[in-house]
Amino acid sequence: MSDTFFARPRFVILISGHGSNMQAIVQACQSGACPAEVCAVIASRTETAGLAWAASQGIETIGLAHNAFPSREAFDRALAEAIDRFSPNYVLLAGFMRVLTPTFVERFSGRLINIHPSLLPSFPGLHTHAQALATGVQSHGCTVHFVTPVLDHGPIIAQGVVPVNANDTPATLANRVLGMEHIIYPQVAAWLAQGRVHLTSDHRVQVDGVETRLFTPGQSS
Ligand code: GRF
């Protein structure tokens, strides 16, 4: 049976800069660990390292300069139209540094995923690592969640935890968290591609066959 008969689920990944999470997901798809096809990488800027890397992998890329649009709504409309060209099963935000309008979020409701560099609901918003250090928490990490109109708030799919070390700076802590992001996001992407991730009626998440969705240091994906 040809491959097209069992077409793999389609992902579009949205980035704003380096795109290291996007790269980790693409590599998981290339290795077969994640049975999906990354149809496009779209950035909120026209020139980013992530776009160049994706193009080098033969993935279609689109750069939408958010500051070229008269309003947030106009940018989101153009972004939504670009995404719809690829008919994705899921849209993965990966280092996407734009707040999306409720209209956009509703349009992709149930298919919109994000990774946030903290253990939500702790430390929503920006500068999460500085927030963690300022509050003296001893554990920190990252969260992959469904996107809802409330920023950094949606149903949690998985989390990865890392220790906060005595001499950490925001940069050293960010680096440790980023390493964990590159473990949990490709794993969640694989679960999504396998059709195992379900939203319950009370806005919780279940993943078929997965007992624990908390990743710890040293644990392979
Ligand atoms: C990551 O910490 C991610 O959690 C946040 O943006 C940072 C950069 O991500 N949203 P990437 O290297 O662009 O994937």
Coordinates of C-alpha atoms and ligand atoms in Angstrom, one line a residue:
M1 CA 0.0 0.0 0.0
S2 CA 1.5 3.4 -0.9
D3 CA 2.6 5.7 1.7
T4 CA 0.0 8.3 0.6
F5 CA -2.8 5.8 1.6
F6 CA -1.7 6.1 5.2
A7 CA -1.0 9.8 5.0
R8 CA 0.9 11.0 8.1
P9 CA -0.7 13.7 10.2
R10 CA 0.3 17.1 9.1
F11 CA 2.0 19.7 11.4
V12 CA 2.6 23.4 10.8
I13 CA 5.1 24.9 13.3
L14 CA 5.2 28.6 14.2
I15 CA 8.4 30.2 15.4
S16 CA 9.9 33.6 16.0
G17 CA 13.6 33.1 16.3
H18 CA 16.1 30.3 16.7
G19 CA 13.6 27.6 16.5
S20 CA 15.4 25.0 18.5
N21 CA 12.2 23.3 19.5
M22 CA 11.1 23.2 15.9
Q23 CA 14.4 21.6 15.0
A24 CA 13.9 18.9 17.7
I25 CA 10.4 18.2 16.4
V26 CA 11.5 18.1 12.7
Q27 CA 14.4 15.7 13.6
A28 CA 12.0 13.4 15.5
C29 CA 9.8 13.3 12.4
Q30 CA 12.9 12.6 10.2
S31 CA 14.0 9.8 12.5
G32 CA 10.5 8.3 12.5
A33 CA 10.1 8.8 16.3
C34 CA 7.3 11.2 15.5
P35 CA 5.0 9.8 12.7
A36 CA 4.0 13.2 11.3
E37 CA 4.9 15.4 8.4
V38 CA 6.0 19.0 9.1
C39 CA 4.4 20.7 6.1
A40 CA 5.5 24.2 6.8
V41 CA 7.4 26.4 9.3
I42 CA 6.0 29.9 9.6
A43 CA 7.8 32.8 11.4
S44 CA 6.5 36.1 12.8
R45 CA 9.6 37.7 11.1
T46 CA 10.9 37.4 7.6
E47 CA 14.5 36.5 8.5
T48 CA 15.2 34.0 11.2
A49 CA 17.7 31.3 11.8
G50 CA 14.9 28.9 12.2
L51 CA 13.4 29.6 8.8
A52 CA 16.8 29.1 7.1
W53 CA 17.3 25.8 8.9
A54 CA 13.8 24.6 8.0
A55 CA 14.4 25.5 4.3
S56 CA 17.7 23.6 4.4
Q57 CA 15.6 20.5 5.3
G58 CA 13.3 21.0 2.3
I59 CA 10.4 22.3 4.4
E60 CA 8.3 25.1 3.0
T61 CA 8.9 28.3 5.0
I62 CA 6.9 31.5 5.3
G63 CA 8.1 34.7 7.1
L64 CA 5.3 37.1 8.0
A65 CA 6.7 40.4 9.3
H66 CA 4.2 41.1 12.1
N67 CA 5.2 44.8 12.1
A68 CA 4.1 45.0 8.4
F69 CA 0.4 44.6 9.4
P70 CA -1.8 47.5 10.6
S71 CA -3.2 45.5 13.5
R72 CA -2.9 42.3 15.6
E73 CA -6.1 41.1 14.0
A74 CA -4.7 41.7 10.4
F75 CA -1.6 39.8 11.2
D76 CA -3.6 36.9 12.7
R77 CA -5.8 36.8 9.7
A78 CA -2.8 36.5 7.3
L79 CA -1.3 33.9 9.6
A80 CA -4.5 31.9 9.7
E81 CA -4.8 32.0 5.9
A82 CA -1.2 30.9 5.5
I83 CA -1.7 28.0 7.9
D84 CA -5.0 26.9 6.3
R85 CA -3.1 26.4 3.0
F86 CA -1.5 23.3 4.6
S87 CA -4.6 21.9 6.2
P88 CA -2.7 20.8 9.4
N89 CA -4.0 18.4 12.0
Y90 CA -2.0 20.4 14.5
V91 CA -0.4 23.8 14.7
L92 CA 2.6 23.8 17.1
L93 CA 3.8 27.1 18.6
A94 CA 7.6 26.7 19.3
G95 CA 9.2 29.9 20.6
F96 CA 6.5 31.9 18.9
M97 CA 6.6 35.3 20.6
R98 CA 3.3 36.8 19.6
V99 CA 0.1 36.9 21.7
L100 CA -2.6 35.5 19.5
T101 CA -6.1 37.0 19.3
P102 CA -9.1 35.0 20.7
T103 CA -10.5 34.8 17.1
F104 CA -7.3 33.1 15.9
V105 CA -7.3 30.7 18.9
E106 CA -10.9 29.8 18.4
R107 CA -10.3 29.1 14.7
F108 CA -7.7 26.5 15.6
S109 CA -9.2 25.4 18.9
G110 CA -8.2 21.8 19.8
R111 CA -5.4 21.9 17.3
L112 CA -3.2 24.7 18.7
I113 CA -0.3 23.6 21.0
N114 CA 2.4 25.6 22.8
I115 CA 5.4 25.1 24.9
H116 CA 6.0 27.5 27.8
P117 CA 9.3 27.7 29.8
S118 CA 7.8 27.2 33.3
L119 CA 5.8 24.7 35.3
L120 CA 2.4 26.3 34.6
P121 CA 0.4 27.6 36.3
S122 CA 3.5 29.0 37.9
F123 CA 5.2 31.9 36.1
P124 CA 3.0 32.7 33.1
G125 CA 4.2 35.4 30.8
L126 CA 7.8 36.4 30.1
H127 CA 11.1 36.2 32.0
T128 CA 10.0 32.9 33.6
H129 CA 13.5 32.0 34.7
A130 CA 14.1 35.3 36.5
Q131 CA 10.7 34.8 38.1
A132 CA 11.7 31.4 39.3
L133 CA 15.0 32.6 40.7
A134 CA 13.4 35.6 42.4
T135 CA 10.9 33.4 44.2
G136 CA 13.4 30.8 45.4
V137 CA 11.7 27.7 43.9
Q138 CA 13.9 24.6 43.8
S139 CA 12.1 23.0 40.9
H140 CA 11.4 24.7 37.5
G141 CA 10.8 23.4 34.0
C142 CA 8.5 23.6 31.0
T143 CA 5.0 22.8 30.0
V144 CA 3.4 21.7 26.7
H145 CA -0.3 22.7 26.6
F146 CA -3.3 23.3 24.4
V147 CA -3.7 27.0 23.7
T148 CA -6.8 28.8 24.9
P149 CA -7.8 32.4 24.7
V150 CA -6.3 32.9 28.2
L151 CA -2.5 33.3 27.8
D152 CA -0.3 30.4 29.1
H153 CA -3.3 28.7 30.7
G154 CA -4.6 25.8 28.5
P155 CA -5.0 22.1 29.4
I156 CA -1.6 20.6 30.2
I157 CA -0.4 17.8 28.0
A158 CA 3.1 17.2 29.6
Q159 CA 5.6 18.9 31.8
G160 CA 9.4 18.5 32.3
V161 CA 11.0 19.4 35.6
V162 CA 14.6 20.5 36.3
P163 CA 16.4 21.5 39.5
V164 CA 17.3 25.1 40.3
N165 CA 20.9 25.1 41.3
A166 CA 22.5 27.4 43.9
N167 CA 24.6 29.4 41.4
D168 CA 22.0 29.6 38.6
T169 CA 21.5 32.7 36.6
P170 CA 18.5 33.2 34.3
A171 CA 20.7 32.1 31.4
T172 CA 22.0 28.9 33.0
L173 CA 18.5 28.0 34.2
A174 CA 17.0 28.8 30.7
N175 CA 19.6 26.5 29.1
R176 CA 18.7 23.6 31.5
V177 CA 15.0 24.1 30.8
L178 CA 15.6 24.3 27.0
G179 CA 17.3 20.9 27.1
M180 CA 14.1 19.5 28.8
E181 CA 11.9 21.3 26.2
H182 CA 13.8 19.4 23.5
I183 CA 12.8 16.1 25.2
I184 CA 9.1 16.7 26.0
Y185 CA 8.0 18.6 22.9
P186 CA 9.0 15.9 20.4
Q187 CA 7.4 13.3 22.7
V188 CA 4.2 15.2 22.8
A189 CA 4.4 15.7 19.0
A190 CA 4.6 11.9 18.6
W191 CA 1.6 11.4 20.9
L192 CA -0.4 13.9 18.9
A193 CA 0.7 12.3 15.6
Q194 CA -0.4 8.9 17.0
G195 CA -3.8 10.3 17.8
R196 CA -3.4 9.5 21.5
V197 CA -4.0 12.9 23.0
H198 CA -7.6 13.7 24.1
L199 CA -9.2 16.7 25.7
T200 CA -11.8 15.6 28.3
S201 CA -15.1 17.4 28.9
D202 CA -13.7 19.1 32.0
H203 CA -10.8 20.5 30.0
R204 CA -8.2 18.0 31.2
V205 CA -5.9 15.9 29.0
Q206 CA -5.7 12.1 28.7
V207 CA -3.0 10.4 26.6
D208 CA -3.8 6.8 25.6
G209 CA -1.4 4.3 27.2
V210 CA 0.6 7.0 29.1
E211 CA 0.5 6.8 32.9
T212 CA 2.7 9.8 33.7
R213 CA 3.2 12.9 31.7
L214 CA 5.9 14.4 33.9
F215 CA 9.5 14.1 32.5
T216 CA 12.5 14.3 34.9
P217 CA 16.2 14.8 34.2
G218 CA 18.0 11.8 32.8
Q219 CA 14.8 10.2 31.7
S220 CA 14.9 9.4 27.9
S221 CA 11.9 10.5 26.0
Ligands
GRF1 C1 12.0 28.6 24.6 O1 12.4 28.7 26.0 C2 10.5 28.4 24.5 O2 10.0 27.8 25.6 C3 10.0 29.8 24.4 O3 11.0 30.4 23.5 C4 12.3 29.9 23.9 C5 13.1 29.7 22.6 O4 12.6 28.6 21.9 N1 8.7 29.9 24.0 P1 13.2 28.2 20.4 O5 14.7 27.9 20.6 O6 12.9 29.3 19.5 O7 12.4 26.9 20.1

